[in-house]
Coordinates of C-alpha atoms and ligand atoms in Angstrom, one line a residue:
M1 CA 15.0 15.4 7.9
A2 CA 17.8 15.6 5.4
I3 CA 20.7 13.1 5.4
R4 CA 23.3 15.3 7.1
P5 CA 21.3 15.5 10.4
W6 CA 20.9 11.7 10.3
L7 CA 24.6 11.3 9.9
E8 CA 25.2 13.6 12.8
R9 CA 22.6 11.7 14.9
F10 CA 24.3 8.3 14.2
R11 CA 27.8 9.7 14.1
S12 CA 29.2 7.0 16.5
D13 CA 28.2 4.4 13.9
V14 CA 29.2 6.3 10.7
V15 CA 32.3 5.2 8.7
T16 CA 33.6 8.2 6.7
I17 CA 35.8 7.5 3.7
E18 CA 37.7 10.8 3.4
G19 CA 39.7 10.2 0.2
P20 CA 38.4 10.2 -3.4
V21 CA 36.3 7.1 -4.2
K22 CA 35.6 5.9 -7.8
R23 CA 32.1 5.3 -8.9
E24 CA 33.0 2.0 -10.6
L25 CA 33.0 -0.8 -8.0
E26 CA 35.0 1.1 -5.4
A27 CA 32.0 2.5 -3.6
T28 CA 30.6 -1.0 -3.3
R29 CA 33.8 -2.3 -1.7
H30 CA 33.5 0.2 1.1
L31 CA 29.8 -0.5 1.6
V32 CA 30.2 -4.3 1.6
A33 CA 33.1 -3.9 4.1
H34 CA 30.8 -2.3 6.7
P35 CA 27.4 -3.8 6.0
D36 CA 25.7 -2.7 9.3
R37 CA 27.2 0.8 9.5
P38 CA 26.4 4.0 7.5
V39 CA 29.2 4.6 5.1
F40 CA 29.6 8.2 4.1
L41 CA 31.6 8.9 0.9
P42 CA 32.0 12.7 0.9
N43 CA 34.4 12.5 -2.1
L44 CA 32.6 10.0 -4.3
E45 CA 33.2 10.8 -8.0
G46 CA 30.3 13.1 -8.8
G47 CA 29.4 14.2 -5.3
P48 CA 28.8 13.1 -1.7
A49 CA 26.9 9.9 -1.1
V50 CA 25.9 7.6 1.7
G51 CA 25.0 3.9 1.9
N52 CA 23.9 1.4 4.6
L53 CA 22.3 4.4 6.4
W54 CA 19.2 2.4 7.3
S55 CA 20.8 -1.0 7.5
T56 CA 19.6 -1.9 11.0
R57 CA 16.2 -2.1 12.6
D58 CA 17.7 -0.2 15.5
R59 CA 18.4 2.9 13.5
V60 CA 15.0 2.8 11.8
S61 CA 13.4 2.5 15.2
A62 CA 15.6 5.2 16.7
A63 CA 14.5 7.5 13.9
L64 CA 10.9 6.8 14.6
H65 CA 11.3 6.9 18.4
V66 CA 9.9 3.4 18.9
P67 CA 11.5 0.3 20.3
P68 CA 12.4 -2.3 17.6
D69 CA 9.6 -4.7 18.7
R70 CA 7.1 -1.9 18.3
L71 CA 8.0 -1.2 14.7
L72 CA 5.8 -3.9 13.3
P73 CA 2.6 -2.8 15.2
A74 CA 3.3 0.8 14.2
L75 CA 3.6 -0.2 10.6
L76 CA 0.5 -2.3 10.7
Q77 CA -1.4 0.6 12.2
A78 CA -0.1 3.0 9.6
Q79 CA -1.0 0.6 6.7
A80 CA -4.5 0.2 8.2
H81 CA -5.2 3.8 8.8
P82 CA -3.3 6.1 6.4
K83 CA -3.3 9.9 7.2
D84 CA -3.1 13.1 5.2
T85 CA 0.3 14.6 4.4
N86 CA 1.0 18.3 4.8
L87 CA 1.7 20.3 1.7
V88 CA 4.3 23.0 2.2
D89 CA 5.3 25.9 -0.1
K90 CA 9.1 25.7 0.1
A91 CA 11.6 22.9 0.4
E92 CA 15.4 22.7 0.4
V93 CA 15.3 20.1 -2.3
L94 CA 13.9 22.8 -4.7
R95 CA 16.7 25.1 -3.9
E96 CA 18.8 24.1 -6.9
T97 CA 16.8 23.2 -10.1
S98 CA 18.2 22.6 -13.5
R99 CA 16.8 21.7 -16.9
D100 CA 20.4 21.0 -18.1
I101 CA 20.4 17.4 -17.2
D102 CA 23.4 15.2 -16.9
L103 CA 22.7 12.0 -15.0
T104 CA 26.2 10.7 -15.9
A105 CA 27.7 13.4 -13.8
L106 CA 25.9 12.3 -10.6
P107 CA 27.5 10.1 -7.9
V108 CA 25.7 7.1 -9.3
P109 CA 27.9 3.9 -8.9
K110 CA 28.3 0.8 -10.8
L111 CA 27.9 -1.7 -8.0
F112 CA 28.9 -5.1 -9.2
P113 CA 31.2 -6.2 -12.1
K114 CA 28.6 -7.8 -14.3
D115 CA 25.9 -5.1 -13.8
A116 CA 24.8 -3.6 -17.0
G117 CA 26.1 -0.2 -15.9
R118 CA 25.6 2.6 -13.3
Y119 CA 22.3 2.3 -11.4
I120 CA 20.2 4.6 -9.3
T121 CA 18.9 2.1 -6.6
A122 CA 17.4 4.2 -3.8
G123 CA 14.8 6.1 -5.9
V124 CA 11.2 6.1 -4.7
W125 CA 9.0 6.9 -7.6
V126 CA 5.9 9.0 -7.3
A127 CA 3.2 8.8 -10.1
E128 CA -0.4 9.6 -10.5
W129 CA -3.0 8.3 -13.0
K130 CA -6.7 9.0 -13.1
G131 CA -6.9 10.1 -9.5
A132 CA -4.7 7.2 -8.1
R133 CA -1.3 8.0 -6.6
N134 CA 1.5 5.5 -6.1
L135 CA 4.9 5.3 -4.4
S136 CA 7.3 2.5 -5.3
F137 CA 11.0 1.6 -5.7
H138 CA 12.4 1.0 -9.2
R139 CA 16.0 0.8 -10.1
I140 CA 17.3 3.0 -13.0
L141 CA 20.1 2.0 -15.4
I142 CA 21.6 5.2 -16.7
L143 CA 21.6 5.2 -20.5
G144 CA 22.7 8.8 -21.2
K145 CA 22.6 12.3 -20.0
D146 CA 18.8 12.5 -19.6
R147 CA 17.6 8.9 -19.7
G148 CA 17.5 5.6 -18.1
A149 CA 16.0 2.1 -18.4
C150 CA 13.8 1.3 -15.4
R151 CA 12.8 -2.0 -14.0
I152 CA 9.1 -1.5 -13.6
V153 CA 7.9 -4.7 -11.9
P154 CA 4.3 -5.8 -12.8
R155 CA 2.6 -3.9 -10.0
H156 CA 1.0 -0.5 -9.6
L157 CA 3.4 1.7 -11.5
R158 CA 3.4 -0.8 -14.3
H159 CA -0.4 -0.7 -14.4
M160 CA -0.3 3.2 -14.6
Y161 CA 2.3 3.0 -17.3
N162 CA 0.3 0.4 -19.4
E163 CA -2.8 2.5 -19.1
A164 CA -1.0 5.7 -20.1
M165 CA 0.6 4.0 -23.1
Q166 CA -2.8 2.6 -24.2
A167 CA -4.3 6.1 -23.9
G168 CA -1.4 7.4 -26.1
E169 CA 0.1 9.4 -23.2
E170 CA 3.4 9.5 -21.5
L171 CA 3.4 9.0 -17.7
K172 CA 4.7 11.9 -15.5
V173 CA 6.8 10.7 -12.7
A174 CA 9.2 11.9 -10.0
V175 CA 12.0 9.9 -8.6
C176 CA 13.0 10.9 -5.0
I177 CA 16.5 10.0 -3.7
G178 CA 17.8 10.5 -0.1
L179 CA 14.6 9.9 1.9
D180 CA 13.8 9.4 5.5
P181 CA 13.1 5.8 6.6
W182 CA 9.3 6.4 6.8
N183 CA 9.2 7.4 3.1
L184 CA 11.4 4.5 2.2
L185 CA 9.2 2.1 4.2
A186 CA 6.2 3.6 2.3
G187 CA 8.0 3.0 -1.0
G188 CA 8.4 -0.7 0.0
T189 CA 4.8 -1.2 1.0
S190 CA 2.3 -3.3 -1.0
V191 CA -1.2 -2.2 -0.4
E192 CA -4.1 -2.2 -2.8
Y193 CA -4.1 -0.1 -5.9
G194 CA -5.1 3.5 -5.3
V195 CA -3.9 3.8 -1.8
D196 CA -1.4 6.7 -1.6
E197 CA 1.6 5.2 0.2
S198 CA 2.7 8.8 1.2
R199 CA -0.3 8.7 3.5
I200 CA 1.1 5.5 5.2
A201 CA 4.4 7.3 5.8
S202 CA 2.4 10.2 7.2
A203 CA 0.4 7.9 9.6
L204 CA 3.7 6.4 10.8
T205 CA 5.2 9.8 11.6
D206 CA 2.0 11.0 13.0
A207 CA 1.9 8.1 15.4
C208 CA 5.6 8.0 16.2
L209 CA 6.7 11.6 15.9
A210 CA 3.4 13.5 16.2
K211 CA 3.8 15.2 12.9
P212 CA 2.6 14.5 9.3
V213 CA 5.0 14.0 6.4
E214 CA 5.7 17.2 4.5
M215 CA 5.2 17.2 0.7
V216 CA 6.1 19.9 -1.8
R217 CA 4.7 20.4 -5.4
L218 CA 6.9 20.1 -8.4
P219 CA 6.6 22.1 -11.6
N220 CA 5.0 19.0 -13.3
G221 CA 2.2 19.0 -10.6
L222 CA 3.3 15.9 -8.7
T223 CA 3.9 16.2 -5.0
V224 CA 7.0 14.6 -3.4
P225 CA 8.5 14.3 0.1
A226 CA 9.9 17.7 0.9
D227 CA 12.9 16.2 2.8
A228 CA 14.4 14.4 -0.3
E229 CA 18.0 15.2 -1.2
Y230 CA 17.4 14.8 -5.0
V231 CA 14.3 14.7 -7.1
L232 CA 14.3 13.7 -10.8
E233 CA 11.3 15.0 -12.6
G234 CA 10.4 13.3 -15.9
R235 CA 8.2 10.9 -17.8
L236 CA 8.1 7.3 -18.9
I237 CA 7.9 7.3 -22.7
P238 CA 6.6 4.6 -25.1
E239 CA 10.1 3.1 -25.7
T240 CA 11.9 0.2 -24.1
H241 CA 15.5 -0.7 -23.6
D242 CA 17.5 -3.6 -22.3
E243 CA 17.7 -3.4 -18.5
G244 CA 20.1 -5.7 -16.6
P245 CA 21.9 -7.8 -15.6
F246 CA 21.8 -6.4 -12.1
V247 CA 22.5 -7.8 -8.7
D248 CA 19.1 -8.1 -6.9
A249 CA 18.1 -8.9 -3.3
V250 CA 19.3 -12.5 -3.4
R251 CA 22.8 -11.2 -4.4
T252 CA 22.7 -13.0 -7.8
Y253 CA 22.4 -11.3 -11.2
D254 CA 18.9 -10.6 -12.3
R255 CA 18.4 -11.2 -16.1
V256 CA 18.1 -8.8 -19.0
R257 CA 14.6 -7.6 -19.9
K258 CA 13.1 -4.9 -22.2
E259 CA 12.0 -2.2 -19.8
P260 CA 10.5 1.3 -20.1
V261 CA 12.6 4.3 -20.7
L262 CA 12.6 7.3 -18.3
V263 CA 13.4 10.8 -19.7
V264 CA 14.4 13.3 -17.1
E265 CA 13.3 16.9 -17.7
R266 CA 14.3 18.6 -14.5
I267 CA 16.6 17.7 -11.6
H268 CA 16.1 19.3 -8.2
H269 CA 18.5 18.9 -5.3
R270 CA 19.5 20.4 -2.0
K271 CA 22.6 22.5 -1.6
D272 CA 25.5 20.0 -1.2
A273 CA 23.0 17.2 -1.6
I274 CA 24.0 13.7 -0.5
F275 CA 23.1 10.9 -2.9
H276 CA 21.7 7.6 -1.3
I277 CA 23.0 4.3 -2.6
I278 CA 21.2 1.0 -1.7
V279 CA 23.3 -2.0 -2.5
G280 CA 21.3 -5.0 -3.7
G281 CA 21.6 -7.9 -1.3
L282 CA 22.8 -5.9 1.6
D283 CA 20.7 -5.3 4.8
E284 CA 19.4 -1.8 3.8
H285 CA 17.8 -3.3 0.8
F286 CA 16.4 -6.2 2.9
L287 CA 14.8 -3.8 5.4
F288 CA 12.9 -1.7 3.0
M289 CA 11.9 -4.7 0.9
G290 CA 11.1 -7.1 3.8
M291 CA 10.0 -5.1 6.7
P292 CA 6.9 -3.6 5.0
R293 CA 5.7 -7.2 4.3
E294 CA 5.9 -8.3 7.9
P295 CA 2.5 -6.7 8.9
A296 CA 0.7 -8.7 6.3
I297 CA 2.2 -11.9 7.7
Y298 CA 1.3 -10.8 11.2
Q299 CA -2.3 -10.2 10.2
A300 CA -2.7 -13.5 8.4
V301 CA -1.2 -15.6 11.1
S302 CA -3.3 -13.7 13.7
R303 CA -6.4 -14.9 11.9
A304 CA -5.2 -18.6 12.1
V305 CA -3.9 -18.7 15.7
P306 CA -5.0 -16.8 18.8
H307 CA -1.9 -14.7 19.5
V308 CA 1.1 -13.7 17.4
K309 CA 4.0 -12.0 19.2
A310 CA 6.5 -11.2 16.4
V311 CA 7.3 -11.6 12.8
R312 CA 10.7 -11.3 11.1
L313 CA 11.8 -11.8 7.5
T314 CA 15.4 -12.8 8.1
E315 CA 18.4 -11.2 6.6
G316 CA 19.9 -14.7 5.9
G317 CA 16.9 -15.4 3.8
C318 CA 17.3 -12.0 2.0
A319 CA 14.4 -10.7 4.1
W320 CA 12.1 -12.1 1.4
L321 CA 12.4 -15.9 1.2
H322 CA 12.7 -16.9 4.8
G323 CA 10.8 -15.9 7.9
V324 CA 10.2 -16.6 11.6
V325 CA 7.0 -16.1 13.5
S326 CA 6.5 -16.4 17.2
I327 CA 3.1 -17.4 18.6
R328 CA 1.4 -18.2 21.9
K329 CA 0.4 -21.8 21.2
Q330 CA -2.9 -22.9 22.7
H331 CA -3.8 -26.0 20.7
Q332 CA -1.7 -28.8 19.2
G333 CA -1.6 -27.9 15.4
D334 CA -1.5 -24.2 15.9
G335 CA 2.1 -24.2 14.6
K336 CA 1.1 -25.9 11.3
N337 CA -1.9 -23.5 10.8
A338 CA 0.6 -20.6 11.4
I339 CA 2.9 -22.0 8.7
L340 CA 0.1 -22.2 6.1
A341 CA -1.2 -18.7 7.0
A342 CA 2.3 -17.2 6.7
F343 CA 2.9 -18.8 3.2
G344 CA -0.5 -17.5 2.1
A345 CA 0.3 -13.9 3.2
H346 CA 3.7 -13.6 1.6
T347 CA 3.7 -15.8 -1.4
S348 CA 7.5 -15.3 -2.1
M349 CA 8.3 -17.0 1.2
K350 CA 9.7 -20.5 0.9
Q351 CA 10.8 -21.2 4.5
V352 CA 9.1 -20.3 7.7
V353 CA 9.9 -21.3 11.3
I354 CA 7.2 -21.1 13.9
V355 CA 8.4 -20.6 17.5
D356 CA 6.9 -20.0 20.9
E357 CA 6.8 -16.5 22.3
D358 CA 9.8 -17.1 24.7
I359 CA 12.0 -17.3 21.6
D360 CA 13.5 -14.1 20.2
V361 CA 12.7 -14.0 16.5
F362 CA 15.4 -11.4 16.0
S363 CA 18.1 -13.8 17.2
D364 CA 19.1 -16.5 14.6
R365 CA 20.8 -18.4 17.3
D366 CA 17.7 -18.5 19.5
V367 CA 15.6 -19.6 16.6
E368 CA 18.0 -22.4 15.8
W369 CA 18.0 -23.4 19.5
A370 CA 14.2 -23.8 19.2
I371 CA 14.6 -26.0 16.2
A372 CA 17.3 -28.0 17.9
T373 CA 15.3 -28.6 21.1
R374 CA 11.6 -28.5 20.1
F375 CA 11.4 -29.8 16.6
Q376 CA 11.1 -33.3 15.2
A377 CA 11.1 -33.6 11.5
D378 CA 8.6 -36.5 11.4
R379 CA 6.0 -34.5 13.3
G380 CA 6.8 -30.8 12.8
L381 CA 7.8 -30.6 9.1
V382 CA 5.5 -29.2 6.4
V383 CA 6.6 -29.5 2.8
L384 CA 4.5 -28.0 0.0
H385 CA 5.4 -29.1 -3.5
D386 CA 5.3 -27.0 -6.7
V387 CA 3.9 -23.8 -5.3
R388 CA 4.1 -20.5 -7.1
G389 CA 7.1 -18.7 -5.5
S390 CA 9.5 -15.8 -5.9
S391 CA 10.8 -14.8 -9.3
I392 CA 14.1 -13.9 -7.7
D393 CA 14.9 -17.3 -6.3
P394 CA 17.4 -18.8 -8.7
S395 CA 16.6 -22.4 -7.6
A396 CA 12.9 -22.0 -8.5
R397 CA 11.8 -24.0 -11.5
D398 CA 9.7 -21.9 -13.9
G399 CA 8.5 -19.8 -11.0
F400 CA 7.5 -22.9 -9.0
T401 CA 9.1 -23.7 -5.7
S402 CA 8.8 -26.1 -2.8
K403 CA 8.1 -24.6 0.6
L404 CA 9.4 -25.7 3.9
G405 CA 7.6 -25.0 7.1
I406 CA 9.1 -25.9 10.5
D407 CA 6.9 -26.1 13.6
A408 CA 9.5 -25.5 16.3
T409 CA 6.9 -24.9 19.0
K410 CA 6.8 -27.0 22.2
P411 CA 4.5 -30.0 22.0
L412 CA 1.5 -29.5 24.2
G413 CA 0.7 -32.4 26.6
G414 CA 4.3 -33.1 27.7
D415 CA 6.0 -31.4 30.6
P416 CA 6.4 -27.8 29.4
A417 CA 9.3 -27.3 31.9
M418 CA 11.4 -29.8 29.9
F419 CA 11.5 -27.3 27.1
D420 CA 12.3 -24.1 29.0
K421 CA 15.7 -22.5 28.8
A422 CA 17.3 -22.6 32.2
A423 CA 17.7 -19.1 33.7
L424 CA 19.6 -17.8 36.7
Ligands
LIG501 MN1 0.8 1.2 -4.6

């Protein structure tokens, strides 16, 4: 689906800013003022744009027709069993195509005062190399009419880029902006190299909406989600440029690095396309970064304890550094095994709270209640020293961090009724 029908579908939540909005910082002010509501900026300098569209689990689950607590199992299933996409001949995104590129004219905002410049943040990149296909998020700092510096983190796209450079070739890419939540979740997924994340999106829509994801072929041969609002077609060239500072998920400024340069050759967009803005450190960023990691934590903890009910990377912990897992405890010590398994599954996590299954992991207050009434630091605390942690945690020392595990499950052996929340 395109963005307009989604805005229509969620219209009771949407905040529309009717007047003209400047690209420099003003768009961010509106988005930060309404963090959990879609903010539609029909008159943003350069063209219409939206942000915070997928900033709640409820809207993502509504789009997929699954209750919020079924999202994780659906994602787990889709990651385990990817499905074919459906290649179509025509797509609205190919309606307007131009080789006369001017990225500076687009509604691309400068989000925070010390950012290096204007950034495209919601772009999911498609690339192929020697039979392997990849989808992933990478921010783009606009450098000029047809080029940008791109933060290519050392993962799959970086591998493809390195291989292409070593072979003396440029790497063909497509950057898709204005995608449905399943394609965005696919862009945030980390599976092994060579797995086409589009097929994970397709398995998700197949299971939830009974239809595959539709793809369309670009002139450069790559196939992209047909429902995108904008697609930038181009190549990564053997040139680097300063990228950053830029506000990342933890809402602090990421440092300057030399990063690959993208040259855009064609721009495709829908008629009256709506540009998608994801603000670093707001909930929409959290969901597409954190939610696709939850299945891996679920699986790992499931191998350590008999039954896992729910997993959540919490917004307060930037949906990356802190998590909560609810389990059905059967043996004393299950909580601590769950802590170790969770840290092993998501190495960036530095705090995890393990709770019983009567605790709602989606309620911060309920989780704190479990800590308040079921946890004693001398018995339930696990501290791991100098573990390799997240690169985006400003308090980490040279990439090393200390990890905090809290076993807030009821002790077995005592009177379990003492720990139950009274109900009417
Ligand atoms: Mn990949």
